[in-house]
Short mmCIF file of C-alpha atoms in Angstrom, two decimals:
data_model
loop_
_atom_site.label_atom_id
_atom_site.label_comp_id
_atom_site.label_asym_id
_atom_site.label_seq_id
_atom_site.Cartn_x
_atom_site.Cartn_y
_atom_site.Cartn_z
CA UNK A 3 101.66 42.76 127.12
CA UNK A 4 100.49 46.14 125.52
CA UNK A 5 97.27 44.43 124.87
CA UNK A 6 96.83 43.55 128.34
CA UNK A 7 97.46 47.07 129.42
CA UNK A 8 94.94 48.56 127.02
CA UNK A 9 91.68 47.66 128.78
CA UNK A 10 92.31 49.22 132.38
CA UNK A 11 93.57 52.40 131.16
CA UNK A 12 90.42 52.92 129.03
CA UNK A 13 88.68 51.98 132.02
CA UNK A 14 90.22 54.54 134.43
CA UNK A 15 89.99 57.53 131.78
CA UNK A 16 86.13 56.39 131.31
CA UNK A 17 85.56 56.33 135.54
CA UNK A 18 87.77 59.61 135.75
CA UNK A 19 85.35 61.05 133.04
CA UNK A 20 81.87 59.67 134.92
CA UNK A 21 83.25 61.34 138.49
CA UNK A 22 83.89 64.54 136.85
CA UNK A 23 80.78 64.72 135.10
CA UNK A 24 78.71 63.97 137.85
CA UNK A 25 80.71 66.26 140.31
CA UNK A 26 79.95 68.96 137.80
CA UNK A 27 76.25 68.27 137.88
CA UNK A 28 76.29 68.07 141.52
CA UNK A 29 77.76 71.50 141.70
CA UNK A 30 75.30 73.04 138.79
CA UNK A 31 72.28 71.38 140.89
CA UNK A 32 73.30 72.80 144.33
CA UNK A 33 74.30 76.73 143.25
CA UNK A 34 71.42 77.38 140.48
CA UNK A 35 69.00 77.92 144.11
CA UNK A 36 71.44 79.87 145.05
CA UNK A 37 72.37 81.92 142.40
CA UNK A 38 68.40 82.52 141.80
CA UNK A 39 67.50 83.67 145.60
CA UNK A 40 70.96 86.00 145.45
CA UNK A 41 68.76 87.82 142.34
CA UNK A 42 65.84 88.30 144.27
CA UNK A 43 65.30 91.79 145.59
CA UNK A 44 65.34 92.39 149.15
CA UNK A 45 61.63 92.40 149.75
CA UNK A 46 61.30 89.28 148.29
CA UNK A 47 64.10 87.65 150.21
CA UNK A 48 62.36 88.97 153.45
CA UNK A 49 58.64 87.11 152.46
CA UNK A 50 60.47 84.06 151.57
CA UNK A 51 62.36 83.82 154.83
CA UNK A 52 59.83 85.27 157.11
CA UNK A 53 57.15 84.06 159.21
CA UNK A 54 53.82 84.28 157.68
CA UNK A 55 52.02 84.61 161.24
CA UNK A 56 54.43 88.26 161.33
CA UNK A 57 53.21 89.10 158.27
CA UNK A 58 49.95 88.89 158.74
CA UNK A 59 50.91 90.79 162.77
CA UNK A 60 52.26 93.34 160.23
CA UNK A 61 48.97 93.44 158.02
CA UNK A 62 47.15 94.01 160.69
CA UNK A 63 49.16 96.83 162.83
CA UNK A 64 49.56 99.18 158.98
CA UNK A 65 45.45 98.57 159.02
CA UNK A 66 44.87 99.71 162.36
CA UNK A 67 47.39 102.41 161.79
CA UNK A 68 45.29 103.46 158.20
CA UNK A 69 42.13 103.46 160.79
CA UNK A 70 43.51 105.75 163.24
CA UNK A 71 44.57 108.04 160.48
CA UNK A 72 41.61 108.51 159.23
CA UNK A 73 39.82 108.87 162.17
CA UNK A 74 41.78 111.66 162.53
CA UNK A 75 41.44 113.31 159.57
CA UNK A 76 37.85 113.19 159.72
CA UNK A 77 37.59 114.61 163.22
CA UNK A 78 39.59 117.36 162.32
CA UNK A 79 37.37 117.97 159.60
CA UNK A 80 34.47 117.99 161.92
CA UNK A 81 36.64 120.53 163.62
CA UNK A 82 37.06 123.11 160.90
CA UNK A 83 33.39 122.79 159.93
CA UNK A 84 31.79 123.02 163.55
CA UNK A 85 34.29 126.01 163.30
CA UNK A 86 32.82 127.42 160.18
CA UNK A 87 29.46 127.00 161.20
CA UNK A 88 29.82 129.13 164.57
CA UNK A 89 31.31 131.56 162.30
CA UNK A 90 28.35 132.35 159.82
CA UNK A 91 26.11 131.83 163.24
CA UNK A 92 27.70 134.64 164.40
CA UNK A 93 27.42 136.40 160.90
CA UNK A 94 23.77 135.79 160.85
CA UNK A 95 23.58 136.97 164.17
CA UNK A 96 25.39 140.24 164.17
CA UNK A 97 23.75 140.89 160.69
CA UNK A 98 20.14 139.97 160.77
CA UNK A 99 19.27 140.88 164.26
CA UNK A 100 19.88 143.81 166.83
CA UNK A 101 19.55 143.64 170.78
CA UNK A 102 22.43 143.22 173.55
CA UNK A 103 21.03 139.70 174.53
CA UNK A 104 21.57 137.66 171.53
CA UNK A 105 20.75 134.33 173.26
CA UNK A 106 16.77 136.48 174.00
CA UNK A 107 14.14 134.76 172.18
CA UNK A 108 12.67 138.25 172.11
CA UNK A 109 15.56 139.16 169.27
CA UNK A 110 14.29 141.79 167.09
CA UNK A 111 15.34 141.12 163.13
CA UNK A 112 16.66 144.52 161.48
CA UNK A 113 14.77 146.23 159.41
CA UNK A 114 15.41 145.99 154.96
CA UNK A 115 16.70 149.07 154.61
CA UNK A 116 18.85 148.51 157.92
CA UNK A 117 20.35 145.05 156.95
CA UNK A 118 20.97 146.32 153.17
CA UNK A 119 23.43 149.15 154.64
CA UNK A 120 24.88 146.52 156.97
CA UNK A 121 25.28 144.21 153.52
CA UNK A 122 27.45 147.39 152.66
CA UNK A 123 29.47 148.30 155.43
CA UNK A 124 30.43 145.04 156.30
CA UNK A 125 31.75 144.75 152.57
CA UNK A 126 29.79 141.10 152.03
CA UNK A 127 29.93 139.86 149.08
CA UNK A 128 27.99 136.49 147.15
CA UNK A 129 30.71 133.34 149.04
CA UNK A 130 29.18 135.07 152.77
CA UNK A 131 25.80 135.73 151.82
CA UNK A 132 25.41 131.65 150.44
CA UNK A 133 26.63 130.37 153.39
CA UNK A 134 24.07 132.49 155.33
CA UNK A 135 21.69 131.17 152.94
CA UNK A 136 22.77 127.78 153.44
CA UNK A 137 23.00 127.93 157.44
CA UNK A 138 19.76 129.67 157.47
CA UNK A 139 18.18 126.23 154.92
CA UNK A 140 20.42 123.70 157.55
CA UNK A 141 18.23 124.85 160.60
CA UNK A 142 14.89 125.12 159.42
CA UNK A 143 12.80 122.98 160.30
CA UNK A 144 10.78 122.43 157.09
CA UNK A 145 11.55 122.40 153.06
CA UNK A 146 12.28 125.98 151.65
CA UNK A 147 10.86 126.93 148.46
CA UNK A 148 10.00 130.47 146.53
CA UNK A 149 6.17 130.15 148.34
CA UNK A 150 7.00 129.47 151.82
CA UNK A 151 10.12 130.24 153.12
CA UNK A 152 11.51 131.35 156.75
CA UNK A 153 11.46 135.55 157.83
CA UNK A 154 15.19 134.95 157.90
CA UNK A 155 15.73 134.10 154.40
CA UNK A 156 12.96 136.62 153.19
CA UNK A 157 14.93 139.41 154.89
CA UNK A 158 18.30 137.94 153.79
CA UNK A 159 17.19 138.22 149.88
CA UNK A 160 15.02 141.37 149.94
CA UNK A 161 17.96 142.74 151.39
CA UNK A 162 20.12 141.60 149.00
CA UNK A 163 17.86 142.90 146.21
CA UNK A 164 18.28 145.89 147.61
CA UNK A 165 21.78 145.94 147.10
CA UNK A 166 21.84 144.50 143.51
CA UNK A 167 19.81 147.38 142.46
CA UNK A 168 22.01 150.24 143.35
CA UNK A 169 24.49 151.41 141.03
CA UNK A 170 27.65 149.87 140.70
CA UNK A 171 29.25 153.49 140.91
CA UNK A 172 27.23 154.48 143.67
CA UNK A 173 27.99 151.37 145.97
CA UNK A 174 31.06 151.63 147.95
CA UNK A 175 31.09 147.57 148.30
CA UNK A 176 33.09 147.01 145.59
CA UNK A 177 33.11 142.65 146.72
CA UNK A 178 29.19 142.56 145.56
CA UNK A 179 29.09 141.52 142.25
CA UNK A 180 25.01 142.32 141.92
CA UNK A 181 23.97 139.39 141.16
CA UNK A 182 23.19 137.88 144.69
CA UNK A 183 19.60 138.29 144.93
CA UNK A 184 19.03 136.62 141.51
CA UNK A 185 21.35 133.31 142.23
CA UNK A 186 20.17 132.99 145.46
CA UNK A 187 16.00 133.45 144.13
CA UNK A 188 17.36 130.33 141.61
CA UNK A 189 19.04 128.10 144.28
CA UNK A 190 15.57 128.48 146.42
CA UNK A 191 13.12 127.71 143.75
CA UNK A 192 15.21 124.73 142.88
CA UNK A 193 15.19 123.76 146.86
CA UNK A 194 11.25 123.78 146.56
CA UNK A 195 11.61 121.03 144.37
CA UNK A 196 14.09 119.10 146.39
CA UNK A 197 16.80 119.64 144.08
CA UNK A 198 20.18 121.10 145.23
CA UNK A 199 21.64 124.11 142.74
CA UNK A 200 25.17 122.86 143.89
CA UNK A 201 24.41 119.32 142.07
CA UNK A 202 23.03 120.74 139.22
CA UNK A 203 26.41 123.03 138.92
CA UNK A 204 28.20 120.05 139.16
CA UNK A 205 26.90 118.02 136.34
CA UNK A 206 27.00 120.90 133.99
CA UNK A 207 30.95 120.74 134.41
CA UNK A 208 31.18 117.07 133.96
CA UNK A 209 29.12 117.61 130.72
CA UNK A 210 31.14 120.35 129.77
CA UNK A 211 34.31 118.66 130.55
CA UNK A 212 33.07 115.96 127.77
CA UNK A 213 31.71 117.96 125.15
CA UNK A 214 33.92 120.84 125.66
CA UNK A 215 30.95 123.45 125.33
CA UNK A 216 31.20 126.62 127.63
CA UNK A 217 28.97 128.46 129.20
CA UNK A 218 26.46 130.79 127.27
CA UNK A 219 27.42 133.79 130.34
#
């Protein structure tokens, strides 16, 4: 009898075994996904389980956001420099010329002598006098060099000579540094030749930046 016995225990304790084995692997197969998406940040959670047509809606509304930003950065840069511009306008105006109609094509320019007192009084210094210069270059009509260049800027540097020649001590403008006339005579002979001081200024930095030289003055 205990022989007969024998066979369908070992059988039951080697089906138990299979079920368990395979319920375990059932389990292991069904969480792993789980247990790997539960590790994924948010973000990722959000791509996997959204809609790739609203993603792309999304794309497009941060791109046509980027757009309008910059199209309003740029006109407000158009903003401040129309603003600057009416400013030195007005500084050329007030400074080169004299008359109560401004707007008069019969304006009368002032005199060296007169415009090198007003360089003075007004307490200009180099930053005001450059962007005259370069307001002055922006509305002619034709390339400026050392040989041919307009009344205005004729007046504007023999004035400024002018200045730079006084004393230091005997010049109450303490903002002019006395060397206008001369780096303003540089920047136009290097407009005769098409070239543009502020470029050449700029790659003497880079190339100082590199080889660490500085300058001579």
């Amino acid at each position: 009898m205990g022989r007969r016995l024998l066979f369908p225990v070992a059988f039951v304790v080697t089906a138990a075994s299979a079920l368990r084995f395979r319920a375990g692997t059932s389990r292991s197969s069904t969480t792993i996904p789980t247990i790997l998406k539960e590790q994924l940040s948010p973000g990722h959670k959000r791509m996997m389980e959204t809609d790739p047509l609203i993603l792309m809606n999304e794309a497009r509304a941060l791109r046509d956001q980027a757009s309008a930003l910059q199209a309003q950065l740029d006109q407000e840069k158009e903003e401040r420099l129309e603003k600057q511009r009416r400013k030195v306008d007005s500084l050329i105006d007030s400074l080169l010329f004299h008359g109560d109609n401004m707007q008069s094509k019969a304006q009368l320019m002032h005199t060296e002598e007169q415009l090198a007192g007003l360089l003075i009084s007004r307490r200009m210094n180099f930053e005001l006098v450059n962007q005259m210069f370069d307001r002055i270059v922006e509305q002619s009509n034709k390339t400026q060099s050392i040989d041919s260049c307009s009344p205005l800027l004729s007046l504007l540097l023999d004035a400024a000579c002018k200045v730079d020649c006084m004393e230091r001590e005997d010049n109450p403008n303490k903002r002019w540094n006395h060397r206008v006339e001369r780096d303003l005579r540089k920047k136009l002979f290097l407009l005769g030749y098409g070239i543009k001081i502020e470029d050449v200024e700029k790659d003497r930095r880079s190339s100082r930046s590199i080889t660490g030289e500085k300058d001579l003055f």
